[in-house]
Short mmCIF file of C-alpha atoms in Angstrom, two decimals:
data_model
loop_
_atom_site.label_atom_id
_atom_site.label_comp_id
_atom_site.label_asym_id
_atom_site.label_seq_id
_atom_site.Cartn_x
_atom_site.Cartn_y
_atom_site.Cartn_z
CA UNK V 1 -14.34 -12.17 17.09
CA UNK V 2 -17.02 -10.76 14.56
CA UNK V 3 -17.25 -12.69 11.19
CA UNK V 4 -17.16 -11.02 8.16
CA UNK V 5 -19.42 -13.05 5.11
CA UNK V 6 -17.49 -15.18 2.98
CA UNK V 7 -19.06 -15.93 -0.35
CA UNK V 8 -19.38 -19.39 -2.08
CA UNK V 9 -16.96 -18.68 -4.55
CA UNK V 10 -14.18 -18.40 -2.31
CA UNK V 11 -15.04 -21.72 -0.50
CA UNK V 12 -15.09 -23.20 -4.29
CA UNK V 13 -11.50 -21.64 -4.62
CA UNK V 14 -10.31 -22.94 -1.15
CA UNK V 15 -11.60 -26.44 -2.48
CA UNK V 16 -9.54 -26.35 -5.14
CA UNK V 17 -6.52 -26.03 -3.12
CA UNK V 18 -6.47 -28.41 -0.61
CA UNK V 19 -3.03 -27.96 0.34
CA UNK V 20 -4.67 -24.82 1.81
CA UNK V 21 -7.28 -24.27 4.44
CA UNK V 22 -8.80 -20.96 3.91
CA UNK V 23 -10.58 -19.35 6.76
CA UNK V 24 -13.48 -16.49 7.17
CA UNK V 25 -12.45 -12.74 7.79
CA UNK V 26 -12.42 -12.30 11.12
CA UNK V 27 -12.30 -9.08 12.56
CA UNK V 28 -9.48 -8.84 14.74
CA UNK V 29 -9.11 -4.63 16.12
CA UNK V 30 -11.91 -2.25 16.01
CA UNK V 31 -11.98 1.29 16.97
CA UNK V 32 -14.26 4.21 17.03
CA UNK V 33 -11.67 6.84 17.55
CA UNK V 34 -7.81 6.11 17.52
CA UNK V 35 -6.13 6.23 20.70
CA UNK V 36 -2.66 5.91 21.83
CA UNK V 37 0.07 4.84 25.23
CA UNK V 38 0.66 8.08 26.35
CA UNK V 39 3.68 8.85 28.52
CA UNK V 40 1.34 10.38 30.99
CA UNK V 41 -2.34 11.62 31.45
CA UNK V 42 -1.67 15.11 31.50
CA UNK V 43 0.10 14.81 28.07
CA UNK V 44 -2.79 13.68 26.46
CA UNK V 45 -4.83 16.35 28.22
CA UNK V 46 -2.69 18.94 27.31
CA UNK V 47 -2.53 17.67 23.59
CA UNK V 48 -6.35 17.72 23.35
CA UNK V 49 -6.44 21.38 25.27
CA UNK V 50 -3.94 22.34 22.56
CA UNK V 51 -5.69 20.63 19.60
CA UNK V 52 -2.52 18.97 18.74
CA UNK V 53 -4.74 15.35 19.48
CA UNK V 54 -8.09 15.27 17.71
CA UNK V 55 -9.12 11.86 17.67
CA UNK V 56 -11.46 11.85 15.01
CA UNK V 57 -8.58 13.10 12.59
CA UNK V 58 -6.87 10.19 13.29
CA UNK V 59 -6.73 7.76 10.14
CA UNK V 60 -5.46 4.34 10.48
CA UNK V 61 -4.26 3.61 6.70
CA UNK V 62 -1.36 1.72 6.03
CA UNK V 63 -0.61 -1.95 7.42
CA UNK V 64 2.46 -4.06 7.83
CA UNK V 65 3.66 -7.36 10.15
CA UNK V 66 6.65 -7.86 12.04
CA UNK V 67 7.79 -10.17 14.89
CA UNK V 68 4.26 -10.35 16.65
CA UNK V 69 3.63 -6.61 16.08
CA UNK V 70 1.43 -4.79 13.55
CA UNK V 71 2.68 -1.14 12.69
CA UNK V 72 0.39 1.21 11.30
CA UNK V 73 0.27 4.34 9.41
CA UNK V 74 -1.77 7.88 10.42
CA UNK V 75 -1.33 10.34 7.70
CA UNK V 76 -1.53 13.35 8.43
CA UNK V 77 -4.07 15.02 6.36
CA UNK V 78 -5.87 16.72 8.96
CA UNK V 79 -4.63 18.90 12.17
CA UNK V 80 -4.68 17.42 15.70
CA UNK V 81 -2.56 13.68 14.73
CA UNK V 82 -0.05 13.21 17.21
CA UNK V 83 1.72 11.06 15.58
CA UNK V 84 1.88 9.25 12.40
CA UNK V 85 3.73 6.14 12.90
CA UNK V 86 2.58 3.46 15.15
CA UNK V 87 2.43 0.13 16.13
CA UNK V 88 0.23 -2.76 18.34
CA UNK V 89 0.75 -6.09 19.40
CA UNK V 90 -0.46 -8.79 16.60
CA UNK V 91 -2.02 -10.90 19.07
CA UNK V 92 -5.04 -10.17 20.40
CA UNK V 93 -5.13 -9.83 24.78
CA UNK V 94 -7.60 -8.37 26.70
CA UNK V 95 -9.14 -5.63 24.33
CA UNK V 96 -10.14 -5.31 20.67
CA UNK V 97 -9.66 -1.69 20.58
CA UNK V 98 -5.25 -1.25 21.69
CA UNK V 99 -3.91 1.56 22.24
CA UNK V 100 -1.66 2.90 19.01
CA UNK V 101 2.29 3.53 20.65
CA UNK V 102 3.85 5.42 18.65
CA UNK V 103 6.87 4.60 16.67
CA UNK V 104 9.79 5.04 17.36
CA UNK V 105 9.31 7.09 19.82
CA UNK V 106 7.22 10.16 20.68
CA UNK V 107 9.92 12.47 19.73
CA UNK V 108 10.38 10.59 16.49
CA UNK V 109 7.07 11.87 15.47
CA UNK V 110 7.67 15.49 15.80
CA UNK V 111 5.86 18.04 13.50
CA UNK V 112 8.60 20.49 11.90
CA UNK V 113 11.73 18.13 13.03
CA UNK V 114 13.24 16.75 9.71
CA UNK V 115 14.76 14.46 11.76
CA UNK V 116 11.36 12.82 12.87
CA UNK V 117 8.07 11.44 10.77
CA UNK V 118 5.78 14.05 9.15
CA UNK V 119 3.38 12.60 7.30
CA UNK V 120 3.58 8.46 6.67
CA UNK V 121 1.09 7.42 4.33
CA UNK V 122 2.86 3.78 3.63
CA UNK V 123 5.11 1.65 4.71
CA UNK V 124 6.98 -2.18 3.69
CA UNK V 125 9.01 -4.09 5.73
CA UNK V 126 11.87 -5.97 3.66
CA UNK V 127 13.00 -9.44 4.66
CA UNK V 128 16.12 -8.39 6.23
CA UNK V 129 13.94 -6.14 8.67
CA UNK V 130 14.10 -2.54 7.27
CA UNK V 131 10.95 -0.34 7.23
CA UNK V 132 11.33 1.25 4.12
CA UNK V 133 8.82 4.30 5.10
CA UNK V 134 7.25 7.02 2.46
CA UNK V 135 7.11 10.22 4.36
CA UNK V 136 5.48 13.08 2.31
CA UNK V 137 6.77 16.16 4.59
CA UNK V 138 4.03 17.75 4.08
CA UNK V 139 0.93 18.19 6.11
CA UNK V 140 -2.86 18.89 6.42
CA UNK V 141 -3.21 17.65 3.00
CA UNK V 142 -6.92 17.74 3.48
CA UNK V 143 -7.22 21.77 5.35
CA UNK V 144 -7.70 24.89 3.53
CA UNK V 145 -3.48 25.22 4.06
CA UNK V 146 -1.72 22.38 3.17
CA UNK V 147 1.93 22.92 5.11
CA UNK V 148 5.40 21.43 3.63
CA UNK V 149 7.35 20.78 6.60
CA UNK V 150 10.51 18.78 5.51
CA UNK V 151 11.08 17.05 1.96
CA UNK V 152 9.22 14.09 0.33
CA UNK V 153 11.84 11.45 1.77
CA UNK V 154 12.46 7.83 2.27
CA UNK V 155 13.16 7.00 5.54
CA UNK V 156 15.16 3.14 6.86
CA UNK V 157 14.57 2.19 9.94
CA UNK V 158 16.27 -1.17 10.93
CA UNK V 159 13.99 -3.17 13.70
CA UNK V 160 16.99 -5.88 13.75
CA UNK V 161 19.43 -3.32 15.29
CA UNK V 162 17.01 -2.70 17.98
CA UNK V 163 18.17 1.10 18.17
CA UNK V 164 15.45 1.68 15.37
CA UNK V 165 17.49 5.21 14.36
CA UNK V 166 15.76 7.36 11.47
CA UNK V 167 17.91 7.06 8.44
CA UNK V 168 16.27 9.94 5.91
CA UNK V 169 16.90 9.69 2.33
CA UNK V 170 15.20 13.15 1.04
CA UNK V 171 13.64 12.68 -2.75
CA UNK V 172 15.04 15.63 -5.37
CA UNK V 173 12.73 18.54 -6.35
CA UNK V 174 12.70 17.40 -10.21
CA UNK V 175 11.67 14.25 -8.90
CA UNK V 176 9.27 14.86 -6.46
CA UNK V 177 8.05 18.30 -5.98
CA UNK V 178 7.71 18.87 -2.31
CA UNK V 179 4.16 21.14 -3.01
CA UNK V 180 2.46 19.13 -4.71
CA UNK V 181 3.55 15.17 -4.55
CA UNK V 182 1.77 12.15 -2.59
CA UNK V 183 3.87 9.78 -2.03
CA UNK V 184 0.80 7.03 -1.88
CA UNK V 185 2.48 3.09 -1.58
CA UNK V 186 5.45 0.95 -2.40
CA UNK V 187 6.91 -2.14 -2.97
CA UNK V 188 10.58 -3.84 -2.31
CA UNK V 189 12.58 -5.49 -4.81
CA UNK V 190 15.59 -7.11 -2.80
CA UNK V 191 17.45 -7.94 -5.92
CA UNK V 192 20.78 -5.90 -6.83
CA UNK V 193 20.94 -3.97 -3.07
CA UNK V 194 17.35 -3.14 -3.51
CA UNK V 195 14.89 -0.50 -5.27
CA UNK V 196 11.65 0.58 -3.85
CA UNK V 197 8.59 1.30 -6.93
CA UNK V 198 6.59 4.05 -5.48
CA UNK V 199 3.24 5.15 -6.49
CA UNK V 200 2.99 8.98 -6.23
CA UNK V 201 -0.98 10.01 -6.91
CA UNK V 202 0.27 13.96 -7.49
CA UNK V 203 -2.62 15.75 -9.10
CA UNK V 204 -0.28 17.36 -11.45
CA UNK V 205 2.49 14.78 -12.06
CA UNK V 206 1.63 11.46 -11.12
CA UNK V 207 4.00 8.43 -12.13
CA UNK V 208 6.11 5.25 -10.52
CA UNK V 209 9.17 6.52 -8.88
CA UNK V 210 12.14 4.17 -8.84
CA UNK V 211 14.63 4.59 -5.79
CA UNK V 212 17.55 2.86 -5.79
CA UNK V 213 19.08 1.99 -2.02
CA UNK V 214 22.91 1.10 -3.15
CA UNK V 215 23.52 5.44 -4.78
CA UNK V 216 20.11 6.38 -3.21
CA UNK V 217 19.29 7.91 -6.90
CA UNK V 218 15.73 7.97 -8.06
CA UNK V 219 13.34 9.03 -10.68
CA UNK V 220 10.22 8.92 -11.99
CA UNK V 221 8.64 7.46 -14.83
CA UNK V 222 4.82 8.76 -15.84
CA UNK V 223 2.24 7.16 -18.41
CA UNK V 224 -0.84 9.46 -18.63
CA UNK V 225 -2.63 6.62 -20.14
CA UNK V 226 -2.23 4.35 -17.49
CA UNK V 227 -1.64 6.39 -14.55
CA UNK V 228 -4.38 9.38 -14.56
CA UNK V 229 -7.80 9.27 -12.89
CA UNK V 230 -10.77 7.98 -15.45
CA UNK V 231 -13.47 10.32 -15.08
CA UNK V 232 -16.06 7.66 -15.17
CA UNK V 233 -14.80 6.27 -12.01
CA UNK V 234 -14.47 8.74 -10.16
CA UNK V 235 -17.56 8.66 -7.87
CA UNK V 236 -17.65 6.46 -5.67
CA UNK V 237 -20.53 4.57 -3.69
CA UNK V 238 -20.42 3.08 -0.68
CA UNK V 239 -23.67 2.00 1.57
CA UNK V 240 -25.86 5.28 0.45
CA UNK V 241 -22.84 7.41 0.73
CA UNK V 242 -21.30 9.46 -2.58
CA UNK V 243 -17.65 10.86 -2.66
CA UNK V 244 -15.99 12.17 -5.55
CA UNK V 245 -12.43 11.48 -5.77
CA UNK V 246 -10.55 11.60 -8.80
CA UNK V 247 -7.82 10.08 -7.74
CA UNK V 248 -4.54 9.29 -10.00
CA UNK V 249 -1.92 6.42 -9.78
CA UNK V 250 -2.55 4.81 -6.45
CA UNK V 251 -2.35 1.24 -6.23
CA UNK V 252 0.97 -1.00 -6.40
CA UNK V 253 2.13 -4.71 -6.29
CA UNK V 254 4.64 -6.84 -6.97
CA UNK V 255 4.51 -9.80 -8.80
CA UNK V 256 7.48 -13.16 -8.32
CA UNK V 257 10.88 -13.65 -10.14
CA UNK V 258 10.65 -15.02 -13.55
CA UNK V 259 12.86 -15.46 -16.31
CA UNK V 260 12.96 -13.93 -19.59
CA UNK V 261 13.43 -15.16 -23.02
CA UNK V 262 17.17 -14.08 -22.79
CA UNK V 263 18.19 -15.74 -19.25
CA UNK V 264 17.59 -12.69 -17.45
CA UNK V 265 15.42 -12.12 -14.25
CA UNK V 266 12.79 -9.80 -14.01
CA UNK V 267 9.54 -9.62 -11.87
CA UNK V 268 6.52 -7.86 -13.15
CA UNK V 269 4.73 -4.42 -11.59
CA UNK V 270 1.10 -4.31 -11.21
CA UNK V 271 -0.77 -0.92 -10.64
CA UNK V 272 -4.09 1.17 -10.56
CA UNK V 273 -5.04 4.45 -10.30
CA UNK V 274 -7.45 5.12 -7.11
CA UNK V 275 -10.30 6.22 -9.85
CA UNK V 276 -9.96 3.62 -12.44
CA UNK V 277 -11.46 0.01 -13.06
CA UNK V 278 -8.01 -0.97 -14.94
CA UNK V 279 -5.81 -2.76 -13.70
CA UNK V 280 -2.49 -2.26 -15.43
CA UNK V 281 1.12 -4.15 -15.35
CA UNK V 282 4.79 -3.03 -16.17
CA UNK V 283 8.01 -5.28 -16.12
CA UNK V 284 10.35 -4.12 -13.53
CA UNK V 285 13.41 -3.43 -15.77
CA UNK V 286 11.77 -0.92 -17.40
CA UNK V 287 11.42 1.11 -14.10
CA UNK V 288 14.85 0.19 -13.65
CA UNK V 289 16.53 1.53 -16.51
CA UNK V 290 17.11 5.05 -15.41
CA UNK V 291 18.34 5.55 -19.21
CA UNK V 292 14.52 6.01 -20.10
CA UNK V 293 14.30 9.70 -19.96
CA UNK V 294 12.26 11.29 -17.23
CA UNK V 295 8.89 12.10 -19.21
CA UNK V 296 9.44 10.41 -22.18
CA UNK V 297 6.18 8.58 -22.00
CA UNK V 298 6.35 6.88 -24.99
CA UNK V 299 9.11 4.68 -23.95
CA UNK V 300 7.12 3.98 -20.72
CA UNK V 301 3.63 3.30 -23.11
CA UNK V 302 5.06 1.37 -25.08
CA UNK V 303 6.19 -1.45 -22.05
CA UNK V 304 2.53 -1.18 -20.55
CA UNK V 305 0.21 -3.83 -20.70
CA UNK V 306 -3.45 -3.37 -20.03
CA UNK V 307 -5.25 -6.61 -18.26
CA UNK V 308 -8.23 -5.67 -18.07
CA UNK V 309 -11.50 -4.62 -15.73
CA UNK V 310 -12.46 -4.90 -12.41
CA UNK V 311 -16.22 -4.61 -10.87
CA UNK V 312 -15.19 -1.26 -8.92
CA UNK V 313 -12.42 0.97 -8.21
CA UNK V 314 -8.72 -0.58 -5.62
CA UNK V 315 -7.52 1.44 -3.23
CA UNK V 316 -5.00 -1.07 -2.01
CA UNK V 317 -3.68 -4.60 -3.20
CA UNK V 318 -0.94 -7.36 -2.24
CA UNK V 319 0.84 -9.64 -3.77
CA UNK V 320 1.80 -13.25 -2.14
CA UNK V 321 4.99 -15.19 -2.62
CA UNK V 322 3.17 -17.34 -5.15
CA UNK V 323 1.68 -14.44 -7.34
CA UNK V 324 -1.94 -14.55 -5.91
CA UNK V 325 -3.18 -10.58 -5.80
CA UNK V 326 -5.68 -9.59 -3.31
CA UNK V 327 -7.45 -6.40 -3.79
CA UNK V 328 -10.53 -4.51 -2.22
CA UNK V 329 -13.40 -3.65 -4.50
CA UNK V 330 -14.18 -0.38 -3.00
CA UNK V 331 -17.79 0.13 -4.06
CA UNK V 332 -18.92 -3.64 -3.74
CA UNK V 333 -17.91 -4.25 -0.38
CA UNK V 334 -15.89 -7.05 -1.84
CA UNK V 335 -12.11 -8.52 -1.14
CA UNK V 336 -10.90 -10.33 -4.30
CA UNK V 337 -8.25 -12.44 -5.51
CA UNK V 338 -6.75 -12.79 -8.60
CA UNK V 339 -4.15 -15.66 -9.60
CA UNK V 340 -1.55 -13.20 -11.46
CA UNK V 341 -0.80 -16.94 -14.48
CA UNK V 342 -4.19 -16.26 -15.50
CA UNK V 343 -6.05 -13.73 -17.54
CA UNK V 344 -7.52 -11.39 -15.07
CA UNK V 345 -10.66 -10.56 -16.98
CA UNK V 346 -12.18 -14.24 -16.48
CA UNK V 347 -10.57 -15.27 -13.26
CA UNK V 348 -10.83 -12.36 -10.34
CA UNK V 349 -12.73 -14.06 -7.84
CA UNK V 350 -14.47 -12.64 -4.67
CA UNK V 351 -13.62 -14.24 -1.29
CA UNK V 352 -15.52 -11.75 0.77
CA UNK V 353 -18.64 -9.22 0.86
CA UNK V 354 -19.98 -7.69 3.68
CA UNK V 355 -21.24 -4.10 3.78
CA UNK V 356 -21.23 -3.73 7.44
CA UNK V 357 -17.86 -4.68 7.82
CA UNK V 358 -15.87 -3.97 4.45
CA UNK V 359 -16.05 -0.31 4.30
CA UNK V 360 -13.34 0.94 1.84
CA UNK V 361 -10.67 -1.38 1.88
CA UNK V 362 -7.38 0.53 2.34
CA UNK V 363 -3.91 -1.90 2.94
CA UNK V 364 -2.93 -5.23 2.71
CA UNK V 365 -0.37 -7.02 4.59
CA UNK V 366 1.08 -10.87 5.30
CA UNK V 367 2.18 -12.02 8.81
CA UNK V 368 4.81 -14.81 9.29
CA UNK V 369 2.07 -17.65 9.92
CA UNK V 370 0.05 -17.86 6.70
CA UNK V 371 -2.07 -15.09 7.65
CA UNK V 372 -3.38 -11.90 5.67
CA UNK V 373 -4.43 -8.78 7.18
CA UNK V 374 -6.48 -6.22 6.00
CA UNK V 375 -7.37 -2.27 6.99
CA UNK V 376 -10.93 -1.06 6.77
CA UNK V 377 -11.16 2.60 7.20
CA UNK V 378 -14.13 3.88 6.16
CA UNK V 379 -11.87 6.69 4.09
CA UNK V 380 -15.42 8.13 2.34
CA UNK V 381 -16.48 9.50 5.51
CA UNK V 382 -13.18 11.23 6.46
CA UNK V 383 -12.65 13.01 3.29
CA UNK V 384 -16.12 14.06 3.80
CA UNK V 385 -15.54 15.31 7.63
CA UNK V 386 -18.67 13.19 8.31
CA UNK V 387 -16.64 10.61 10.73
CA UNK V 388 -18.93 9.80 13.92
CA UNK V 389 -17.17 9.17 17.26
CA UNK V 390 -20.47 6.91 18.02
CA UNK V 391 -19.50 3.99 14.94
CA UNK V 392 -16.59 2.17 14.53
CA UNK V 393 -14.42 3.24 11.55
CA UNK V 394 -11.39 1.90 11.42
CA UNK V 395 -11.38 -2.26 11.23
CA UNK V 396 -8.78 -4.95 11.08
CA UNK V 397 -9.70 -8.37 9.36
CA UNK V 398 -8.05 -11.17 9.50
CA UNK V 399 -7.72 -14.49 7.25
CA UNK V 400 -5.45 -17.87 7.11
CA UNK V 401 -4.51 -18.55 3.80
CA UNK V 402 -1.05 -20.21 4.62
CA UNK V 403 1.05 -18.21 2.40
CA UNK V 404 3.21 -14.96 3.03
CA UNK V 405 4.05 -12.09 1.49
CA UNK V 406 6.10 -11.22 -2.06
CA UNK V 407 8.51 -10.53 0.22
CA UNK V 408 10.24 -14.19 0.71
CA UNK V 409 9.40 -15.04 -3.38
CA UNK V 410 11.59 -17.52 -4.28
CA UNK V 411 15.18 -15.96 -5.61
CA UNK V 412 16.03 -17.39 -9.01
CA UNK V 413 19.23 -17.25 -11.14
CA UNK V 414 19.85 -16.11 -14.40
CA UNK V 415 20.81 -18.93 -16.93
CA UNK V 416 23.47 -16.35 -18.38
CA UNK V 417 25.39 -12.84 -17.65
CA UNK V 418 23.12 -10.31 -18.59
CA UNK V 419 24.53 -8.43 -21.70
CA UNK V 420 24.53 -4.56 -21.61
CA UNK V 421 22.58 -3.98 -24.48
CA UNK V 422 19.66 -6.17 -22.78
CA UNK V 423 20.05 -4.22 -19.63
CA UNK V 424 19.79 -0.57 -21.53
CA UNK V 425 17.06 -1.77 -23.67
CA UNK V 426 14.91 -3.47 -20.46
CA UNK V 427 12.03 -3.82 -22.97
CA UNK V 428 10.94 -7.77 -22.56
CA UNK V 429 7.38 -8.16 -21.38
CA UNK V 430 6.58 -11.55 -19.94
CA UNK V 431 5.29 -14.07 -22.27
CA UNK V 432 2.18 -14.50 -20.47
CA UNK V 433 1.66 -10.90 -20.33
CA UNK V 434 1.63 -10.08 -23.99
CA UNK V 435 -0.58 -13.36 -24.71
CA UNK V 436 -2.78 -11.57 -22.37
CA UNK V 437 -1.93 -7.73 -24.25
CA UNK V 438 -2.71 -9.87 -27.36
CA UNK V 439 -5.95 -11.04 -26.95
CA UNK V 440 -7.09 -7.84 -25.53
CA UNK V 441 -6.52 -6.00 -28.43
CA UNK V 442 -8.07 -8.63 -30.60
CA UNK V 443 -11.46 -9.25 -28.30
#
């Protein structure tokens, strides 16, 4: 295994937790071109012949864990990716470069069937075993003809039944336009049958949509403020390499229970657009209350709490069960931590830098042993058709930190019945988020 440079400050952190024995990155999977178990030689021949398998348009992007396998995401944002759901065995046997099988089947990953996978960009696995997966429907995102094959959709997949059937939940039009959404990450909130906060980057309509699992209703909620590109951060620098991306709303996480001042749970929403050094949090009862009209961004300004800066632009971040964040620092090389009680402008610290190895971090994700896993992917090359067969681009780091994902948070109790006025209004921030909103207006 190949270390990856961890930085004094992160040993100085692990020291100050000694109920915890941090480790180094390690990198665990490397590939130079994706790969995958075909069902026979001459289908992957004929796939290449056909162009239908071009292996340097094959992203790895999204990460999650379950029962000794890793599942990955391929988005589809260039022709020739077989499929865009996969998965590999966690632990490592006799090569560091596995072949991707595709999940849940070959069939399942059918261009043009709206019964199968189109285009997965994210997925999170729930605690009960459900893949809640974001399928765009639409392909070639980056070609010169972008094509809409089935609706933006969530799709369930239960691992526990074993049949792993496709259960798709399409996303309405006023919602989530089918041209011109990107259905980017989520997070799970188990409480109340469950409700998935989606980031969708959309160049023209970005926002947080809310779906609910028990009426499968959803909507969106949008903050231009919070939620577009900044201009200033748009270019981005990575080892001698310049990409401009203006990227909106990208970034999601999801902080533990806690209780308000009225008795009532609630759990706090932290976010980022893709170009933007902000790092931005929401209480989840605001995205909750579906009373707060569909652009009425006032209502949604008003509940949004600016914490502050970061050194460089997140593509991806993760909560743990405690409310530790871990995020990439895109143009620093960096993985960083941030303990979500504290004010994040004086306490994001930097467990890792290496710019061989940490080449635009992409996804985050926990396994059940105390381990964190992370995606490299090199995504400034591949938006730049520059990716070289001859280099490894796509990475998978590993690190003990002997916690687990937001996931298993503890589940607390309300200390009384939630009254329906509290529940329409949803409008209580987190004490230690508006000392925090506080004394960044007043620095």
């Amino acid at each position: 295994m190949k270390l990856v440079v961890l930085l004094a400050a992160a040993v100085a952190a692990a020291a100050q937790q000694p109920t915890q024995r941090r480790e180094q990155f390690r990198v665990i999977y490397e590939w130079r071109t994706i790969d995958f178990e075909w069902d026979s030689p001459v289908d992957r021949e004929t796939y290449l012949n056909a162009s239908r398998y071009v292996p340097q348009n094959v992203l790895i992007s999204g990460i999650n864990y379950y029962e000794d396998k890793i599942f990955l995401t391929l988005p589809r944002m260039l022709d020739g990716v077989p499929a865009t759901l996969a998965n590999i065995p966690a632990q490592q046997n006799d090569t560091t470069a596995p072949k991707l099988k595709p999940f849940p089947s070959w069939s399942d990953n059918t261009i043009g069937n709206c019964d199968a996978l189109q285009f997965v960009q994210n997925i999170e696995i729930d605690s009960n075993g459900m893949i809640w997966v974001l399928d765009n429907g639409r392909v070639g995102t980056l070609t010169q003809n972008p094509s809409t094959k089935c609706p933006p959709s969530i799709v369930l997949i239960d691992l526990k039944t074993g049949e792993n059937k496709i259960d798709r939940i399409p996303l309405p039009p006023d919602t989530v336009n089918p041209n011109t959404s990107y259905l980017n990450d989520l997070v799970v909130d188990s409480r109340d049958g469950g409700y998935a906060y989606i980031t969708d980057n959309s160049a023209v309509d970005p926002g947080i949509v809310v779906f609910r699992l028990s009426d499968k209703k959803s909507w969106k909620l949008r903050d231009s403020k919070s939620m577009l590109a900044s201009p200033d951060a748009a270019l981005f620098r990575i080892n001698g390499t310049t990409v401009n991306l203006p990227v909106n709303l990208d970034g999601i996480a999801l902080g533990p229970q806690f209780l308000t001042e009225d008795g009532e749970v609630d759990r706090t929403v932290y976010y980022c657009p893709l170009a933007s050094y902000h790092l931005y949090a929401i209480n989840a009862s605001v995205l909750r209350n579906d009373s707060i009209h569909a652009r009425d961004e006032l209502a949604v300004r008003a509940n949004v709490v600016d914490l502050g800066t970061k050194p460089s632009q997140t593509d991806g971040m993760k909560m743990d069960s405690t409310g530790m964040l871990f995020f990439g620092l895109i143009g620093n090389s960096t993985i960083a931590e941030w303990n979500s009680t504290t004010d994040f402008r004086v306490n994001q610290r930097t467990i890792a830098r290496d710019t061989n190895y940490i080449q635009w971090i992409d996804r985050f994700t926990f396994d059940n042993r105390g381990n964190i896993y992370v995606v490299v992917n090199r995504l400034y090359n591949f938006v730049k058709n520059q990716v070289s067969v001859d280099e490894v681009n796509y990475r998978i780091l590993r690190s003990y930190t002997g916690m687990k994902s937001y996931i298993y948070g503890e589940d607390i109790k309300p200390t009384q019945t939630p009254s329906p006025q509290n529940v329409a209004a949803s409008k209580t921030i987190s004490a230690s988020l508006l000392v925090l909103a506080l004394a960044y207006l007043l620095a």
